[in-house]
mmCIF file of C-alpha atoms and ligand atoms in Angstrom:
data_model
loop_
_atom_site.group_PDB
_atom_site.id
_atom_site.type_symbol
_atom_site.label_atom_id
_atom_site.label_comp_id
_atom_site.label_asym_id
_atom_site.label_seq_id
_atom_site.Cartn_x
_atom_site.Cartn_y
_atom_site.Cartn_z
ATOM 1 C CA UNK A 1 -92.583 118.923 223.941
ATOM 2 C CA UNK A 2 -94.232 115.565 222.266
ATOM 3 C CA UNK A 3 -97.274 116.220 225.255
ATOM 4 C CA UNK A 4 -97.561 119.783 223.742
ATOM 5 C CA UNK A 5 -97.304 118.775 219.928
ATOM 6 C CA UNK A 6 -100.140 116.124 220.618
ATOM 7 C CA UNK A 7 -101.956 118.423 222.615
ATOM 8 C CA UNK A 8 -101.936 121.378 219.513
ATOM 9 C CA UNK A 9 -103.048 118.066 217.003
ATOM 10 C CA UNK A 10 -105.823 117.759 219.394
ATOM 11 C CA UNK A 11 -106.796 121.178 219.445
ATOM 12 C CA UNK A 12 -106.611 122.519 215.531
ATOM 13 C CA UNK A 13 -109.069 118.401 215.210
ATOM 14 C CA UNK A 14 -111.463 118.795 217.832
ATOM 15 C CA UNK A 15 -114.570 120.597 216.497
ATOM 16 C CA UNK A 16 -115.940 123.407 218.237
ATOM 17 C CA UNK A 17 -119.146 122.287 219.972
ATOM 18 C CA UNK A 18 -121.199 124.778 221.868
ATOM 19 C CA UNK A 19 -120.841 125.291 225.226
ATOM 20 C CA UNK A 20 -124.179 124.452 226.440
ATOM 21 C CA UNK A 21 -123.765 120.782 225.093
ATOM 22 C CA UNK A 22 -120.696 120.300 227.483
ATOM 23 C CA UNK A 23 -120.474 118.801 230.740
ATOM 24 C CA UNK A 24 -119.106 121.134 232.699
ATOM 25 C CA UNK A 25 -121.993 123.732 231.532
ATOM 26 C CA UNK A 26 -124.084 123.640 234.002
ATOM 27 C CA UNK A 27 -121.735 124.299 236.429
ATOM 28 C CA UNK A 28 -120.445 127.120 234.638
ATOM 29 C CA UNK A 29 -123.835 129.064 234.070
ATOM 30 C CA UNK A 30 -124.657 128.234 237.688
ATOM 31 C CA UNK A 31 -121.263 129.610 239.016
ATOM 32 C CA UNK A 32 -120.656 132.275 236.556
ATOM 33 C CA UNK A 33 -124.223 133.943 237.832
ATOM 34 C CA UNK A 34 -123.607 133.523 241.035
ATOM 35 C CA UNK A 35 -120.330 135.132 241.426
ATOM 36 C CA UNK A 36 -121.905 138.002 238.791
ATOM 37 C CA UNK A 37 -124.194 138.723 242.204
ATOM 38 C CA UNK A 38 -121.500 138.185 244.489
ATOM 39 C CA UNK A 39 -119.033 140.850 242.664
ATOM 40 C CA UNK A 40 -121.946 143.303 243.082
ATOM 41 C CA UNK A 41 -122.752 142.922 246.824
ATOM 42 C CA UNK A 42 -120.754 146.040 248.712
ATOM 43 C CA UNK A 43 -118.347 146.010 251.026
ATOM 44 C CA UNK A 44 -120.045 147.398 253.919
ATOM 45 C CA UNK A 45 -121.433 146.069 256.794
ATOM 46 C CA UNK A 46 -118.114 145.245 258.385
ATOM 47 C CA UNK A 47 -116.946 141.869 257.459
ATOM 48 C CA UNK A 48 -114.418 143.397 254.403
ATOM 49 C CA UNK A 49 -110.796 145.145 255.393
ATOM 50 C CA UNK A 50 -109.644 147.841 253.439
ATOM 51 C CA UNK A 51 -105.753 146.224 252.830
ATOM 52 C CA UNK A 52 -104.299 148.392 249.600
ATOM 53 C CA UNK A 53 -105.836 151.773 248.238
ATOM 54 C CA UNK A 54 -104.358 153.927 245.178
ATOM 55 C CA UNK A 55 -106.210 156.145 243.457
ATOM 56 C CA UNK A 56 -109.879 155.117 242.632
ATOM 57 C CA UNK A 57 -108.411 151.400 243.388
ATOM 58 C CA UNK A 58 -109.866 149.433 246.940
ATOM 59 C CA UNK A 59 -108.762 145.898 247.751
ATOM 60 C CA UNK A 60 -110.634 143.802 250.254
ATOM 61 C CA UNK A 61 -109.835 141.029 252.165
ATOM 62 C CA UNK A 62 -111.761 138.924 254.589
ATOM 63 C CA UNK A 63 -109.395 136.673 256.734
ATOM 64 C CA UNK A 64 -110.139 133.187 256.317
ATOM 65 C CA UNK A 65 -108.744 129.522 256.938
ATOM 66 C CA UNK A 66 -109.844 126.437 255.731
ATOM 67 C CA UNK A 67 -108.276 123.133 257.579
ATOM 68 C CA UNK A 68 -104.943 125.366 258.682
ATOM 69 C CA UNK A 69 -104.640 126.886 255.446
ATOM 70 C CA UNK A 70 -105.366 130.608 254.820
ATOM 71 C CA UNK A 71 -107.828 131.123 251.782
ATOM 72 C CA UNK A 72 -108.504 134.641 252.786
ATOM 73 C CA UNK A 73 -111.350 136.082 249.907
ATOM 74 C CA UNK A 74 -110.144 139.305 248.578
ATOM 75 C CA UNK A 75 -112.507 141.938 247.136
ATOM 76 C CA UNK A 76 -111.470 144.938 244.800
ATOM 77 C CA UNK A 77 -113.014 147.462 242.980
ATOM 78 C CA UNK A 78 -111.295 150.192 240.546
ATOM 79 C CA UNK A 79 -112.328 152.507 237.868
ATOM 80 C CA UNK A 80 -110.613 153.413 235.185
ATOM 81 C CA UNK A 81 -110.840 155.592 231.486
ATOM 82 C CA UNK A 82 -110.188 155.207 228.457
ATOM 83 C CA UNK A 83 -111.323 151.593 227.587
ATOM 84 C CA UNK A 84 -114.652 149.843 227.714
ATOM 85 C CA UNK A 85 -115.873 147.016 229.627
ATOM 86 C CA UNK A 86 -115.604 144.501 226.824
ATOM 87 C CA UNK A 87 -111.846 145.747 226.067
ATOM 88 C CA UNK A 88 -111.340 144.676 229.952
ATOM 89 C CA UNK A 89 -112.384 141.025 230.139
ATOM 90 C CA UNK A 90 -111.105 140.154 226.257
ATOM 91 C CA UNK A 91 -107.777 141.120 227.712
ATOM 92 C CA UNK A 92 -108.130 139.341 230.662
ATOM 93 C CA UNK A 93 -109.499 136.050 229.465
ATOM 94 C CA UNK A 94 -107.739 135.707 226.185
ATOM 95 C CA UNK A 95 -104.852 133.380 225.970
ATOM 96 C CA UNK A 96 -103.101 135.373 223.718
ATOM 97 C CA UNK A 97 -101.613 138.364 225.580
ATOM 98 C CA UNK A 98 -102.006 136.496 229.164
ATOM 99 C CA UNK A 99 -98.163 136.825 229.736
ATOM 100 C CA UNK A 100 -98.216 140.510 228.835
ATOM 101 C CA UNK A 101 -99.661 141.853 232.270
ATOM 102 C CA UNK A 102 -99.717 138.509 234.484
ATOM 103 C CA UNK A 103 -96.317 138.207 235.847
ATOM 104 C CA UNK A 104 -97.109 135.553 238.029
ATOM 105 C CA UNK A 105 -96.864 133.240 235.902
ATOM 106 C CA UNK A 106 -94.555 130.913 234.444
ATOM 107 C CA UNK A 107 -95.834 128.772 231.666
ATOM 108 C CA UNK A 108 -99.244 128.467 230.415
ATOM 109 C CA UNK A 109 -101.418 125.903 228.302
ATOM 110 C CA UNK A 110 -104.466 125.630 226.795
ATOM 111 C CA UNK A 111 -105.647 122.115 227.439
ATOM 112 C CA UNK A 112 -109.329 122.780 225.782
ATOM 113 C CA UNK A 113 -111.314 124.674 224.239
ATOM 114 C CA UNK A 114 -114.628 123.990 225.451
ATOM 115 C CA UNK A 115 -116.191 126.947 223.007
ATOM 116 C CA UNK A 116 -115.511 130.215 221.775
ATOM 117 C CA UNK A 117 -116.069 131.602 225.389
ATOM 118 C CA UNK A 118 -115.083 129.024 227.650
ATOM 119 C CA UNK A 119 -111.096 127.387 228.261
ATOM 120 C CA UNK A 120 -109.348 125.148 230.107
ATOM 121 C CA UNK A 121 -105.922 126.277 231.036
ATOM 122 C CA UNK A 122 -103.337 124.736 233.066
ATOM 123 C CA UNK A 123 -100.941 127.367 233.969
ATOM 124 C CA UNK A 124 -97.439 126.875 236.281
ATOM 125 C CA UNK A 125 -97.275 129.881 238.562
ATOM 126 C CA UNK A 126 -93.871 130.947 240.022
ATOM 127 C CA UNK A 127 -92.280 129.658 242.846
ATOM 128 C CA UNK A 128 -92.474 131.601 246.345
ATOM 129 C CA UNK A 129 -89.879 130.381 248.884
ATOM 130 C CA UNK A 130 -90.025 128.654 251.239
ATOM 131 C CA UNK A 131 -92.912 126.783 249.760
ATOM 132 C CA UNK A 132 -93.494 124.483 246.807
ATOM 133 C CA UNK A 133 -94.309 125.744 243.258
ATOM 134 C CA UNK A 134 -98.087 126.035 242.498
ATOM 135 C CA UNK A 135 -100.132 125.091 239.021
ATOM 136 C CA UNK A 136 -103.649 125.680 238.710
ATOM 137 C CA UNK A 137 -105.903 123.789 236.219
ATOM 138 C CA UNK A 138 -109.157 125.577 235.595
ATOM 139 C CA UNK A 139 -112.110 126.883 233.303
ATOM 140 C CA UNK A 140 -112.466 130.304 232.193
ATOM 141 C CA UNK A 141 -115.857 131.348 230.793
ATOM 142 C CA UNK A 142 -116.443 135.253 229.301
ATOM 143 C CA UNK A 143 -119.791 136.619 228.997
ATOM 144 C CA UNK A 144 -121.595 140.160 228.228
ATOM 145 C CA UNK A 145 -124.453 140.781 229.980
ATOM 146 C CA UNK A 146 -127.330 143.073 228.225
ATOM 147 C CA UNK A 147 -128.334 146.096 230.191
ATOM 148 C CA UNK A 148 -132.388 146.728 230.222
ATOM 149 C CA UNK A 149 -132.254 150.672 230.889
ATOM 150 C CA UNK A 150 -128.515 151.938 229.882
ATOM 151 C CA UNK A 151 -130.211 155.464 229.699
ATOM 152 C CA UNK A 152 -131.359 155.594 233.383
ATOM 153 C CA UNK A 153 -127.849 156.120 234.640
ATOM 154 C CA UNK A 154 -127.385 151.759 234.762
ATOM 155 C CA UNK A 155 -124.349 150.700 232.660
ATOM 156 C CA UNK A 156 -123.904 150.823 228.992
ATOM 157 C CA UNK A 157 -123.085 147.137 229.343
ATOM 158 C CA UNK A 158 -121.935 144.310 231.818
ATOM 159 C CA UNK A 159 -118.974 141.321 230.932
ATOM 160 C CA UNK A 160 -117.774 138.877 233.466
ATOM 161 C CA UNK A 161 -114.782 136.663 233.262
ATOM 162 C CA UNK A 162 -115.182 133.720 235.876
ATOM 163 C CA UNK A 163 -112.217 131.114 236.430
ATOM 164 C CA UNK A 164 -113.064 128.180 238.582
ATOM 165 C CA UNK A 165 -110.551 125.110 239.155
ATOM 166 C CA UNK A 166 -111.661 122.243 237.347
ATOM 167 C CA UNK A 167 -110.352 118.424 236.137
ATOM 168 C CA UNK A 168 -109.274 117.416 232.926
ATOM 169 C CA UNK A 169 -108.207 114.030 231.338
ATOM 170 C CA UNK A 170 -104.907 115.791 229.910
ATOM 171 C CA UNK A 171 -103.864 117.028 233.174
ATOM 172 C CA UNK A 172 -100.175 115.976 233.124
ATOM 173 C CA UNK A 173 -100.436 115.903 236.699
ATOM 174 C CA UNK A 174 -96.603 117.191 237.772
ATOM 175 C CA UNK A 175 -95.767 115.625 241.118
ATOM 176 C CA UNK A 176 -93.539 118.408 242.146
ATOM 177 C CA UNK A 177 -95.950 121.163 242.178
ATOM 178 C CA UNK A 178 -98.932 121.838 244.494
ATOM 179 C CA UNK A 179 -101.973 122.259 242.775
ATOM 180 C CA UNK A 180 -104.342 125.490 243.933
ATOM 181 C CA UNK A 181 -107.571 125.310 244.163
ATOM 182 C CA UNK A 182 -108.975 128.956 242.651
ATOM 183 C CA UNK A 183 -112.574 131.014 241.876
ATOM 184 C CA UNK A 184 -112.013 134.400 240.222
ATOM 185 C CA UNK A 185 -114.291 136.653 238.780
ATOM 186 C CA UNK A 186 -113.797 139.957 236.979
ATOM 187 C CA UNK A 187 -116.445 141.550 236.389
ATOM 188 C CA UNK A 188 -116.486 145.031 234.142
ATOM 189 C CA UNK A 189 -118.956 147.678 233.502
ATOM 190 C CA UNK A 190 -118.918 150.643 230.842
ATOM 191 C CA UNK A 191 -120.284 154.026 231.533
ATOM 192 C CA UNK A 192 -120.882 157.083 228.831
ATOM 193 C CA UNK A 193 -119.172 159.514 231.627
ATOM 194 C CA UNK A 194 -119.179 162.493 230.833
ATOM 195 C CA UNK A 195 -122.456 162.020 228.640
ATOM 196 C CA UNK A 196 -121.787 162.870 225.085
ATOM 197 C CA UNK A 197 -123.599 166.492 223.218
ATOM 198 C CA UNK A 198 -126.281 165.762 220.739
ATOM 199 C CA UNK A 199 -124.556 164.725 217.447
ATOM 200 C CA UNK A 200 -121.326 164.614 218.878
ATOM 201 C CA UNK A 201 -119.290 161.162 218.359
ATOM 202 C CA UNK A 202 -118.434 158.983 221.883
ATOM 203 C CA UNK A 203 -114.466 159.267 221.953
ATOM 204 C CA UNK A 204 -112.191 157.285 224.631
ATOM 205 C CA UNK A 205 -112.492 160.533 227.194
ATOM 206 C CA UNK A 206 -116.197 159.451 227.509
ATOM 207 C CA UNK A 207 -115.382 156.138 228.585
ATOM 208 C CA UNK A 208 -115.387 154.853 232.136
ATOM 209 C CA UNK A 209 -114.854 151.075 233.125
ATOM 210 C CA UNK A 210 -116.165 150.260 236.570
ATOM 211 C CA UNK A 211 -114.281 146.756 237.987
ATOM 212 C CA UNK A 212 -114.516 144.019 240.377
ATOM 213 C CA UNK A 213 -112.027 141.890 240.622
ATOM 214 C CA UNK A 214 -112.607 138.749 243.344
ATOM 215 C CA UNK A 215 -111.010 135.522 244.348
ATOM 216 C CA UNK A 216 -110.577 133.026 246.670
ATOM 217 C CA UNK A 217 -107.053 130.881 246.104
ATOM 218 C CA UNK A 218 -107.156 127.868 248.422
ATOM 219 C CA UNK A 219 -103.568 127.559 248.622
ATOM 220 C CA UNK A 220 -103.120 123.325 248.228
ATOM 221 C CA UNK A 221 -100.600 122.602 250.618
ATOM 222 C CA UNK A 222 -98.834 124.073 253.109
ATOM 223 C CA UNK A 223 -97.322 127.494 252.970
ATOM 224 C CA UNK A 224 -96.749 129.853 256.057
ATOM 225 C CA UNK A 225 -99.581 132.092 256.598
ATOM 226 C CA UNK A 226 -96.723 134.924 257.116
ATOM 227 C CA UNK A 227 -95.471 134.522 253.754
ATOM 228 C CA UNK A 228 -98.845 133.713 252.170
ATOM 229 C CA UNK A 229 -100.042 137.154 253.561
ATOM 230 C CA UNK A 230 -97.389 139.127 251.844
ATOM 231 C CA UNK A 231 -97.311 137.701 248.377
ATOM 232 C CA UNK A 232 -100.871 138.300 248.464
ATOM 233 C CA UNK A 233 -100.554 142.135 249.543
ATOM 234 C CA UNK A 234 -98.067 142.872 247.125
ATOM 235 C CA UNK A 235 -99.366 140.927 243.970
ATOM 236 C CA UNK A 236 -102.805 141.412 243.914
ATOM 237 C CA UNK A 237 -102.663 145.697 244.194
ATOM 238 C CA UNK A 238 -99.536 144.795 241.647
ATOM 239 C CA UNK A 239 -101.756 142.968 239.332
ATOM 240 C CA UNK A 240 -104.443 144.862 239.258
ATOM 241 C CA UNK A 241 -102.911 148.145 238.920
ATOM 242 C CA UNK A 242 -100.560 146.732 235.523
ATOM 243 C CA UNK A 243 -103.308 144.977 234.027
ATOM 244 C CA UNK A 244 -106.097 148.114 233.834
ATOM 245 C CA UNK A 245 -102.849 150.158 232.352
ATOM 246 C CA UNK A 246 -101.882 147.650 229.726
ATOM 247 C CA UNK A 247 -105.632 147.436 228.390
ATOM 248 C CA UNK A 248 -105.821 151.734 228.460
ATOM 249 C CA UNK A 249 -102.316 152.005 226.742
ATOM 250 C CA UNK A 250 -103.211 149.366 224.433
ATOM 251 C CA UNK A 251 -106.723 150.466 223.109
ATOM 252 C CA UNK A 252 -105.686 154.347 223.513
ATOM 253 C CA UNK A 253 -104.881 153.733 219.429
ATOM 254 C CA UNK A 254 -107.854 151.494 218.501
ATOM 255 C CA UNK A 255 -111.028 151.926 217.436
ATOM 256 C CA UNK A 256 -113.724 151.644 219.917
ATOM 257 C CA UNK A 257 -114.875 148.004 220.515
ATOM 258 C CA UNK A 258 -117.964 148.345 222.918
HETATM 259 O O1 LIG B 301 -106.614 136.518 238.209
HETATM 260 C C1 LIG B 301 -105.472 136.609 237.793
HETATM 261 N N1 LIG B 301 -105.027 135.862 236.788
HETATM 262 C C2 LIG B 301 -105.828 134.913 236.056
HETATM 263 C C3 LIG B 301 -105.086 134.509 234.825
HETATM 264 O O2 LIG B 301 -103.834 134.029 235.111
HETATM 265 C C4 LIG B 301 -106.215 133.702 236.881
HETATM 266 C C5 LIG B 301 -105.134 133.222 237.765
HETATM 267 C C6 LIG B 301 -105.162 133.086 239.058
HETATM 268 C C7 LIG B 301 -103.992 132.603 239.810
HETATM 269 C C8 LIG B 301 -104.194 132.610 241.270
HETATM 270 C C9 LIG B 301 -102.923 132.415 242.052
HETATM 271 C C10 LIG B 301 -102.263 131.095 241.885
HETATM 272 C C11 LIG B 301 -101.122 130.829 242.832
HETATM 273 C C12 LIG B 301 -100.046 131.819 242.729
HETATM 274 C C13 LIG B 301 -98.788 131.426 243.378
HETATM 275 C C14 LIG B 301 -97.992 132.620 243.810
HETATM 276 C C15 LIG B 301 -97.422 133.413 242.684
HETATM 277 C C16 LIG B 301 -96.822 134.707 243.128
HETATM 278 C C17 LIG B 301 -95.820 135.220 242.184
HETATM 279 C C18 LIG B 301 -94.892 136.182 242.794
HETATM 280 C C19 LIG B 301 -93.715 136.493 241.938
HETATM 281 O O3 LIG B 301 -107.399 133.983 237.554
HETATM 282 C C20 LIG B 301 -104.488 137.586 238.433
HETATM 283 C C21 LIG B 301 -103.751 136.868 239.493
HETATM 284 C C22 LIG B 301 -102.844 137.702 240.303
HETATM 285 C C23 LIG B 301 -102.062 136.786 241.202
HETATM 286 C C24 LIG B 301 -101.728 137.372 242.488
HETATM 287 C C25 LIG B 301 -101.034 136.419 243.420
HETATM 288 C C26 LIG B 301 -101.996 135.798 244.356
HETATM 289 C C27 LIG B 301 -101.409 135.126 245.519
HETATM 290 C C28 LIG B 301 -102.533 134.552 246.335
HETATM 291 C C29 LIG B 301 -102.146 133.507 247.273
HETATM 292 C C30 LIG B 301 -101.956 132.184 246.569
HETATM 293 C C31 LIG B 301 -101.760 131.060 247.484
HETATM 294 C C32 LIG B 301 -100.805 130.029 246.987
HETATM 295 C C33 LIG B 301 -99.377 130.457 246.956
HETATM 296 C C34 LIG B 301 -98.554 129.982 248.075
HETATM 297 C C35 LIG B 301 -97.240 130.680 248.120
HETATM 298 C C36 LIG B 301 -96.978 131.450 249.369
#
């Protein structure tokens, strides 16, 4: 409680600098590009397997180990309506309604704010038996990118969240968990579909939201592959699936925020 009452002092002091000033920047425009042209590679040519499908949802995976320890990269794309590409990722990077559609997780802090895109959150994930309880400390950067020729059938407009483990000096470091090591992107993309009639207003039936949703979770520690293999075919369809319908059934009353 006193870490978390010195933590919120620090917080509601520490100015807000921009982002491009910080350390960590240049990682973060470096990574948060790269994985933008890594969430739009397909997934032909044979390496990806087609695990979960529902609907216009696809998940990926690739099976991978790294030193004994299955990191398998997972790949999925959905599409849904209703809600635009920027009501996607605000949802999914904002602190504030994180415990609304992830239900893998068990506490969660804010140990930064590095600007008024980028975070650093510490979050305690539950515990899967037989293994140890995971945390994950990372940064989580939001960004739109413009569209040159929306009218030629490319998107209206492009937004990527990217979370990417990190350090941080108030990392309270809890023994007893097993710290992941994680890069996510989600990456969102609005279409006018169907195209709206000459002098006719855009409404939320003209709205379709491509996504991309990628990660690879380097588990920490040890965990059996077995068990690994299922949480991780249940959850992330689970996940996905709950998070697209919370953003649709929460904008469905909103205005419009493109
Ligand atoms: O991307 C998602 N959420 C973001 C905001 O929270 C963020 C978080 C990523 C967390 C990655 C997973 C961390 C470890 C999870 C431990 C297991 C919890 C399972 C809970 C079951 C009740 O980017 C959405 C994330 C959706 C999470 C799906 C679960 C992924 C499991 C992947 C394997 C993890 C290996 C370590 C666990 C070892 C236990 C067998």
């Amino acid at each position: 409680e006193e870490f978390r009452e010195r933590l919120r002092q620090k917080q509601l002091s520490a100015p807000r600098k921009p982002a491009a000033t910080h350390p960590l920047w240049p990682q973060i425009e470096k990574l948060t590009m790269e994985q933008l042209g890594y969430a739009q590679q397909g997934v032909e040519g044979g390496v990806w397997q087609l695990f979960a499908e529902e609907g216009e949802m696809k998940m990926y995976r690739r099976e991978l180990e790294e030193d004994g320890l299955v990191v398998d990269p997972l790949k999925a794309v959905h599409q849904v309506r209703g809600a635009t590409a920027h009501e996607m990722v605000h949802h999914f990077w904002s602190p504030d309604v994180r415990f609304e559609w992830d239900t893998s997780i068990e506490q969660m802090t804010v140990l930064d704010r590095i600007s008024s895109d980028t975070i650093i959150f510490l979050q305690l994930h539950k515990r899967v038996w037989p293994t140890a309880q995971r945390d994950a400390l990372f940064w989580s950067h939001v960004r739109k990118i413009p569209s040159s020729h929306p009218a030629n059938g490319e998107a209206y407009d492009t937004w990527i969240v990217c979370n990417q483990s990190t350090d941080h000096p108030d990392d309270p470091k809890d023994e007893k968990c097993v710290r992941v090591d994680l890069t996510v992107c989600f990456v969102c993309q609005t279409f006018i579909d169907p195209p709206i009639q000459e002098g006719k207003e855009i409404t939320r039936d003209n709205l379709l939201t491509k996504i991309t949703y990628c990660s690879v979770v380097n588990p920490g520690g040890w965990a059996p592959a077995s068990v690994l293999r299922a949480v991780y075919k249940r959850e992330y369809p689970k996940f996905l699936k709950r998070f697209t319908q919370y953003v649709v059934e929460k904008c469905e009353s909103q205005p419009i925020a493109f």
